[in-house]
Amino acid sequence: MNRDADLIPLLRDWLADGDRDVPGPVRIAVLETIAAVPQRRHRWLASRPNPLAGQRQLRVIALVAVLIALLALLAAASLVPFAGSSPKPAHVKNGWIAFSTQPHDTQVGVSDVRRGGDIYIAHDRDDLRVLVSRGPEMDTNVCPAFSPDGTRLAYGELTDAGPALVILDLDPDGTVTGRTRLPVDATNTAAPCPRWSDDGTRIGSLERRNLVVIHGLDGSILEAVDGDPTFADFAWDIDPWDSGPLISPSGELGVMWRDGGYFTHPLDGSTDRRIGTQSGALAGWSPDSSRILLMHDGGMAMALDALSVEPPFEKTVIADGVPVNGARSWPGRRDVSWQALSE
Amino acid sequence: MDKELVIRAREGDRAAFADLVSAIGRRLQSSADAILRDRALAEDATQQALIAIWRDLPTLRDPAAFEAWAFRVLVRTCYAEGKRARRWTLDFSVPHLPTASDDIGAVVIRDQLERAFCRLTLEQRAVIVLHHYLDMSRANVAVALGIPLGTVNSRLLLAMSAMRAAIEADARPPSTTNALEEPSR
């Protein structure tokens, strides 16, 4: 006999108590939003690229290369202005890795999603430290994002004072030297997830009703311009378990899970390569495109590894034994940011 | 679910997608409400799920699998939204107030269920909602969540045990000599 026979009918009635129609504003907002959301048309195939496709890709790449060379010549002659975004450094190296997670509850096996979150930084397990603590008030701190030049770290905060974006100035040794708090619309019921503009002077956040709001660093709300974050930059906020390929910062490689392992897919159409037998959830790329971050669930703890994408696929443990609030509270892609340092 | 509608939406027909939203939106919204126990969060999760469904619909090979796939997307956005949520949230929804037709016992049970359910993990809540609210078979829950059937069974077992334990603890009269009682401030 089912020992829950008495409980199940009560549970069903209670769950059905919340039945209701989709409210008008939600439905309308969805239909308005999808008008600006393109459907995904391209998926990476599990099969090996066929040689003919490779030849076609090579022809296209050659044509693009010629165009790029022409543009570079024009730029060098100052005939094409590149206003609006600062040039990316030619070479970058890898700095701190920041990630946010939620702690476990005091009672093992019990999860409460509303019990705050911490932001950690690390190079490897020996220098793992809590940069922003939930504190006794159980504040929520999520979505750390390094500025393009690596000197600042933005994150989303939700405290008794309401939701806000916070910007920290960081020394190279990870010491916080300044803190700016930018409150966002108080009707947001979740902490905002920040994304930087290309030039690092503005921050976008996805707020209620999937509206991208652009914030100046002085707290002003700005009109969006070229180089600002757009809705597409928040794709991982919409579906953090999306299994599509993650493109490297260099734009040369995609990486994704298939056939029981991670593979890199050179975007020039050359043969893909299996990068070891490591498992775990893909969290991101290093700024120099040499390593990927993988997360592992350890029950009520999580681990984060950096794995080289070149043989012999060296692995570095960035963090392990970090207390989390259940299997799904270890970081998603939006919860991890790897600092880029100019050489 | 009308396969033709799914195929048209998959090909980019926004009107067909609007019809899909009308057909499945209520169940998605109610399920998000049930999992998150927070109306504002549930609205955001539902909206994000619907946008993800629209965006990724061309990747769905089998239109017949639309519903299970849609609920998988919804559960994921619920997990994500729950994770970002504040420690406390103002609930502007109208609470269920006892009426003349309610008996007090039923109100007490609802409160106990609410407290017990909120002690569950999001993963446990999702399994309960899909199985006991949406009436999905355990096999379909496994497909919808992308987890093995054994995991569905164990999550259901643990969730029901945890709820029963919480309800029983709730119903127990408080001890007059509670050593763990917080000192008065």
Coordinates of N, CA and C in Angstrom, one line a residue, chain A residues 3-4 6-8 10-12 14-23 26-27 29-31 33-35 37-41 43 102 107 110-111 113-114 137-138 140 158-160 162 188-193 206 208-210 231 235 237-242 327-332 334-335, chain B residues 9-12 14 17-19 21-22 25-26 29-30 33-34 36-41 43-44 47-48 50-52 54-59 76-77 79-89 96 109-110 113-114 117-123 128-129 131-133 135 160-161 163-164 167:
Chain A
R3 N 2.3 4.4 1.2 CA 2.2 5.1 2.5 C 1.9 6.5 2.4
D4 N 1.9 7.1 1.1 CA 1.6 8.5 1.0 C 0.1 8.7 0.5
D6 N -2.6 9.0 1.8 CA -3.4 10.0 2.5 C -2.9 11.4 2.1
L7 N -1.6 11.6 1.9 CA -1.0 12.9 1.7 C -1.2 13.4 0.2
I8 N -1.2 12.4 -0.7 CA -1.2 12.8 -2.1 C -2.4 13.6 -2.5
L10 N -4.4 15.5 -0.8 CA -4.3 16.8 -0.2 C -3.3 17.7 -0.9
L11 N -2.2 17.0 -1.3 CA -1.1 17.8 -2.0 C -1.7 18.2 -3.4
R12 N -2.4 17.3 -4.1 CA -2.9 17.6 -5.4 C -3.9 18.8 -5.3
W14 N -4.1 21.1 -3.0 CA -3.4 22.3 -2.6 C -2.6 22.9 -3.8
L15 N -2.0 22.0 -4.6 CA -1.2 22.5 -5.8 C -2.2 23.1 -6.8
A16 N -3.4 22.5 -7.0 CA -4.3 23.0 -8.0 C -5.0 24.3 -7.5
D17 N -4.8 24.6 -6.2 CA -5.4 25.9 -5.7 C -4.8 27.1 -6.4
G18 N -3.6 26.9 -6.9 CA -2.9 28.1 -7.6 C -3.2 28.2 -9.0
D19 N -4.1 27.4 -9.6 CA -4.5 27.4 -11.0 C -4.9 28.8 -11.4
R20 N -4.4 29.3 -12.5 CA -4.9 30.6 -13.0 C -4.5 30.7 -14.4
D21 N -5.1 31.7 -15.1 CA -4.7 32.0 -16.5 C -3.4 32.8 -16.5
V22 N -2.7 32.7 -17.7 CA -1.5 33.5 -17.9 C -2.0 35.0 -17.9
P23 N -1.4 35.8 -17.0 CA -1.9 37.2 -16.9 C -1.6 37.9 -18.2
V26 N 1.9 39.4 -19.0 CA 3.0 38.5 -19.3 C 2.9 38.0 -20.7
R27 N 1.7 37.7 -21.1 CA 1.5 37.2 -22.5 C 1.9 38.2 -23.5
A29 N 3.9 40.8 -23.0 CA 5.3 41.1 -23.0 C 6.1 40.0 -23.7
V30 N 5.6 38.8 -23.6 CA 6.3 37.7 -24.3 C 6.2 37.9 -25.8
L31 N 5.1 38.2 -26.3 CA 4.9 38.4 -27.7 C 5.6 39.6 -28.2
T33 N 8.4 40.7 -26.8 CA 9.8 40.5 -26.7 C 10.3 39.6 -27.9
I34 N 9.5 38.5 -28.2 CA 10.0 37.6 -29.2 C 10.1 38.3 -30.6
A35 N 9.4 39.4 -30.7 CA 9.5 40.2 -32.0 C 10.9 40.6 -32.2
V37 N 13.5 38.8 -30.9 CA 14.4 37.7 -30.6 C 14.4 36.8 -31.8
P38 N 15.6 36.7 -32.5 CA 15.7 35.7 -33.6 C 15.7 34.3 -33.1
Q39 N 15.1 33.4 -33.9 CA 15.1 32.0 -33.6 C 16.5 31.5 -34.0
R40 N 16.9 30.5 -33.2 CA 18.2 29.9 -33.4 C 18.1 29.1 -34.8
R41 N 19.0 29.4 -35.7 CA 18.9 28.7 -36.9 C 20.1 27.7 -37.1
R43 N 22.8 24.9 -35.6 CA 23.2 24.1 -34.5 C 24.4 23.3 -34.9
Q102 N 25.7 29.7 -3.9 CA 24.9 29.9 -2.7 C 25.4 28.9 -1.7
Q107 N 20.9 23.1 7.9 CA 20.4 21.7 8.1 C 20.7 20.9 6.8
V110 N 18.5 20.0 3.4 CA 17.4 21.0 3.2 C 17.9 22.2 2.5
S111 N 17.2 22.6 1.5 CA 17.6 23.7 0.6 C 16.6 24.8 0.7
V113 N 16.2 28.3 -1.3 CA 16.8 29.1 -2.4 C 16.9 30.6 -2.0
R114 N 16.4 31.0 -0.9 CA 16.4 32.4 -0.6 C 17.3 32.7 0.6
E137 N 23.0 39.0 7.2 CA 21.6 39.3 6.7 C 21.3 38.4 5.5
M138 N 22.1 37.4 5.2 CA 21.9 36.5 4.1 C 21.6 37.2 2.8
T140 N 22.0 38.4 -1.1 CA 22.2 37.7 -2.3 C 23.3 38.5 -3.2
L158 N 21.2 41.8 -3.9 CA 19.8 41.9 -3.4 C 19.8 41.8 -1.9
T159 N 19.5 43.0 -1.3 CA 19.6 43.0 0.2 C 18.3 43.7 0.7
D160 N 18.2 43.9 1.9 CA 17.0 44.6 2.5 C 16.9 46.0 1.9
G162 N 17.2 46.6 -1.2 CA 16.6 46.4 -2.6 C 17.7 45.9 -3.5
N188 N 12.2 45.0 -9.3 CA 12.9 43.8 -9.6 C 12.9 42.9 -8.4
T189 N 12.5 41.7 -8.5 CA 12.4 40.8 -7.4 C 13.7 39.9 -7.3
A190 N 14.6 40.1 -8.3 CA 15.8 39.2 -8.3 C 17.0 40.2 -8.4
A191 N 18.2 39.7 -8.1 CA 19.4 40.5 -8.2 C 19.7 40.6 -9.7
P192 N 20.1 41.8 -10.2 CA 20.4 42.0 -11.6 C 21.7 41.3 -12.0
C193 N 21.8 40.9 -13.3 CA 23.0 40.3 -13.8 C 23.7 41.3 -14.7
L206 N 19.8 42.8 -17.2 CA 18.5 42.3 -17.7 C 17.6 42.4 -16.5
R208 N 13.4 43.2 -14.9 CA 12.0 42.6 -15.1 C 11.5 42.8 -16.5
R209 N 10.7 41.8 -16.8 CA 10.1 41.8 -18.2 C 11.1 41.7 -19.3
N210 N 12.3 41.2 -18.9 CA 13.4 41.0 -19.9 C 13.8 42.3 -20.6
F231 N 20.1 42.3 -25.8 CA 19.4 41.1 -25.2 C 20.2 39.8 -25.5
A235 N 21.8 35.7 -23.1 CA 21.2 34.4 -23.5 C 21.3 33.4 -22.4
D237 N 21.3 33.9 -19.3 CA 20.3 34.2 -18.2 C 19.0 33.6 -18.5
I238 N 18.7 33.5 -19.8 CA 17.4 33.0 -20.2 C 17.5 31.5 -20.1
D239 N 18.5 30.9 -20.5 CA 18.6 29.4 -20.4 C 20.0 29.0 -20.1
P240 N 20.4 29.0 -18.8 CA 21.7 28.7 -18.4 C 22.2 27.3 -18.7
W241 N 21.3 26.4 -19.0 CA 21.7 25.0 -19.3 C 21.7 24.8 -20.8
D242 N 21.7 25.8 -21.6 CA 21.8 25.7 -23.0 C 23.0 24.9 -23.4
A327 N 22.4 20.7 -5.6 CA 23.1 20.4 -6.9 C 22.9 21.5 -7.9
R328 N 21.9 22.2 -7.8 CA 21.7 23.2 -8.9 C 22.1 24.7 -8.4
S329 N 22.8 24.8 -7.3 CA 23.2 26.1 -7.0 C 24.7 26.3 -7.2
W330 N 25.4 25.3 -7.9 CA 26.7 25.7 -8.3 C 26.6 26.6 -9.5
P331 N 27.7 27.3 -9.8 CA 27.6 28.4 -10.8 C 27.2 27.9 -12.2
G332 N 26.4 28.8 -12.8 CA 26.1 28.6 -14.2 C 27.1 29.5 -15.0
R334 N 26.7 32.2 -16.4 CA 26.6 33.7 -16.1 C 27.3 34.0 -14.7
D335 N 27.5 32.9 -13.9 CA 28.0 33.1 -12.6 C 29.5 33.1 -12.5
Chain B
A9 N 5.2 27.3 -35.7 CA 6.0 28.1 -34.8 C 7.5 27.8 -35.0
R10 N 7.9 26.6 -35.2 CA 9.3 26.2 -35.4 C 9.8 26.9 -36.7
E11 N 8.9 27.1 -37.6 CA 9.4 27.8 -38.9 C 9.4 29.3 -38.8
G12 N 9.1 29.8 -37.6 CA 9.2 31.2 -37.4 C 7.8 32.0 -37.4
R14 N 5.1 33.7 -35.9 CA 4.8 34.3 -34.6 C 3.4 34.1 -34.1
F17 N 3.0 30.8 -32.7 CA 3.6 30.7 -31.4 C 2.7 31.4 -30.4
A18 N 2.0 32.5 -30.8 CA 1.1 33.1 -29.9 C 0.0 32.1 -29.5
D19 N -0.5 31.3 -30.5 CA -1.5 30.3 -30.2 C -0.9 29.2 -29.2
V21 N 1.4 29.7 -27.0 CA 1.4 30.4 -25.7 C 0.0 30.3 -25.0
S22 N -1.0 30.5 -25.8 CA -2.4 30.5 -25.3 C -2.7 29.0 -24.8
G25 N 0.5 28.1 -22.0 CA 1.0 29.2 -21.1 C 0.4 29.0 -19.7
R26 N -0.9 28.7 -19.6 CA -1.5 28.6 -18.3 C -0.8 27.5 -17.4
Q29 N 2.7 28.6 -16.4 CA 2.6 29.6 -15.4 C 2.2 29.0 -14.0
S30 N 1.2 28.1 -14.1 CA 0.8 27.5 -12.8 C 1.8 26.6 -12.2
D33 N 4.4 28.8 -10.7 CA 3.9 29.2 -9.4 C 4.1 28.2 -8.3
A34 N 3.8 27.0 -8.7 CA 3.8 25.9 -7.7 C 5.2 25.5 -7.3
L36 N 8.0 27.6 -7.5 CA 8.7 28.7 -6.9 C 8.0 29.3 -5.7
R37 N 6.7 29.1 -5.6 CA 5.9 29.7 -4.5 C 6.0 31.2 -4.4
D38 N 6.2 31.8 -5.5 CA 6.3 33.3 -5.5 C 5.8 33.8 -6.9
R39 N 4.8 34.5 -6.9 CA 4.1 34.9 -8.1 C 5.0 35.7 -9.0
A40 N 5.7 36.7 -8.5 CA 6.5 37.6 -9.3 C 7.7 36.8 -10.0
L41 N 8.3 35.9 -9.2 CA 9.4 35.1 -9.7 C 8.8 34.1 -10.8
E43 N 6.3 34.6 -12.7 CA 6.0 35.3 -14.0 C 7.2 35.5 -14.8
D44 N 8.3 35.9 -14.1 CA 9.6 36.1 -14.8 C 10.1 34.8 -15.3
Q47 N 8.0 33.8 -18.4 CA 8.3 34.6 -19.5 C 9.7 34.2 -20.1
Q48 N 10.7 34.0 -19.3 CA 12.0 33.6 -19.8 C 11.9 32.2 -20.5
L50 N 9.3 31.0 -22.0 CA 8.6 31.2 -23.3 C 9.6 31.8 -24.4
I51 N 10.4 32.7 -23.9 CA 11.4 33.3 -24.9 C 12.4 32.3 -25.3
A52 N 12.9 31.4 -24.3 CA 13.8 30.4 -24.7 C 13.2 29.4 -25.6
W54 N 10.8 29.9 -27.8 CA 10.7 30.5 -29.1 C 12.0 30.5 -29.8
R55 N 13.1 30.9 -29.0 CA 14.4 31.0 -29.6 C 14.9 29.6 -30.1
D56 N 14.7 28.6 -29.3 CA 15.3 27.3 -29.5 C 14.3 26.3 -30.2
L57 N 13.1 26.8 -30.6 CA 12.2 25.9 -31.2 C 12.7 25.2 -32.4
P58 N 13.5 25.9 -33.3 CA 14.0 25.2 -34.5 C 14.9 24.0 -34.2
T59 N 15.4 23.9 -33.0 CA 16.2 22.8 -32.6 C 15.4 21.6 -32.2
R76 N 14.1 24.6 -15.9 CA 15.4 25.2 -15.9 C 15.4 26.7 -15.5
T77 N 14.4 27.4 -16.1 CA 14.3 28.8 -15.8 C 13.8 29.0 -14.4
Y79 N 14.7 27.1 -11.9 CA 15.9 26.9 -11.1 C 16.7 28.2 -11.1
A80 N 16.9 28.7 -12.3 CA 17.7 29.9 -12.5 C 17.1 31.1 -11.7
E81 N 15.8 31.3 -11.9 CA 15.1 32.4 -11.2 C 15.1 32.2 -9.7
G82 N 14.9 31.0 -9.2 CA 15.0 30.7 -7.8 C 16.3 31.1 -7.2
K83 N 17.3 30.8 -8.0 CA 18.7 31.0 -7.5 C 19.0 32.5 -7.3
R84 N 18.4 33.3 -8.2 CA 18.7 34.8 -8.1 C 17.8 35.5 -7.1
A85 N 16.8 34.7 -6.6 CA 15.8 35.4 -5.9 C 16.2 35.9 -4.5
R86 N 15.5 36.9 -4.1 CA 15.9 37.5 -2.8 C 15.5 36.6 -1.6
R87 N 16.1 36.8 -0.5 CA 15.9 36.1 0.7 C 14.5 36.2 1.1
W88 N 14.0 37.4 1.0 CA 12.5 37.6 1.3 C 11.9 38.3 0.1
T89 N 10.7 38.0 -0.2 CA 10.0 38.7 -1.3 C 8.7 39.1 -0.9
H96 N -5.0 33.0 0.6 CA -6.3 32.3 0.6 C -6.9 32.5 2.0
I109 N -4.3 22.6 7.2 CA -3.6 21.6 6.3 C -2.9 22.4 5.2
R110 N -3.6 23.4 4.6 CA -3.0 24.1 3.5 C -1.7 24.8 4.0
L113 N 1.0 22.3 4.5 CA 1.5 21.9 3.2 C 2.5 22.9 2.6
E114 N 2.1 24.2 2.7 CA 2.9 25.3 2.2 C 4.3 25.3 2.9
F117 N 6.3 22.2 1.8 CA 6.7 22.2 0.4 C 7.9 23.2 0.3
C118 N 7.8 24.3 1.0 CA 8.9 25.3 0.8 C 10.2 24.8 1.4
R119 N 10.2 23.8 2.2 CA 11.4 23.2 2.7 C 12.1 22.3 1.7
L120 N 11.4 22.0 0.6 CA 12.0 21.1 -0.3 C 13.0 21.8 -1.3
T121 N 13.9 21.1 -1.9 CA 14.7 21.7 -2.9 C 13.9 22.0 -4.1
L122 N 14.4 22.8 -5.0 CA 13.7 23.1 -6.2 C 13.6 21.9 -7.1
E123 N 14.6 21.0 -7.0 CA 14.6 19.8 -7.8 C 13.4 18.9 -7.3
I128 N 7.6 16.8 -7.9 CA 6.3 16.7 -7.4 C 5.3 17.4 -8.2
V129 N 5.6 18.6 -8.7 CA 4.7 19.4 -9.5 C 4.4 18.7 -10.8
H131 N 4.6 15.5 -11.5 CA 4.0 14.2 -11.3 C 2.6 14.4 -10.7
H132 N 2.5 15.1 -9.6 CA 1.2 15.2 -8.9 C 0.3 16.3 -9.3
Y133 N 0.9 17.3 -9.9 CA 0.0 18.5 -10.4 C -0.3 18.3 -11.9
D135 N 0.1 15.6 -13.6 CA -0.3 14.2 -13.8 C 0.6 13.5 -14.9
M160 N 8.5 13.3 -0.7 CA 7.3 12.9 0.1 C 7.7 12.6 1.6
S161 N 8.8 12.0 1.8 CA 9.2 11.7 3.1 C 9.5 13.0 3.9
M163 N 8.3 15.9 3.2 CA 7.0 16.7 3.5 C 6.3 16.0 4.7
R164 N 6.2 14.7 4.7 CA 5.5 14.1 5.8 C 6.2 14.4 7.1
I167 N 5.4 18.0 8.1 CA 4.0 18.1 8.5 C 3.8 17.5 9.9

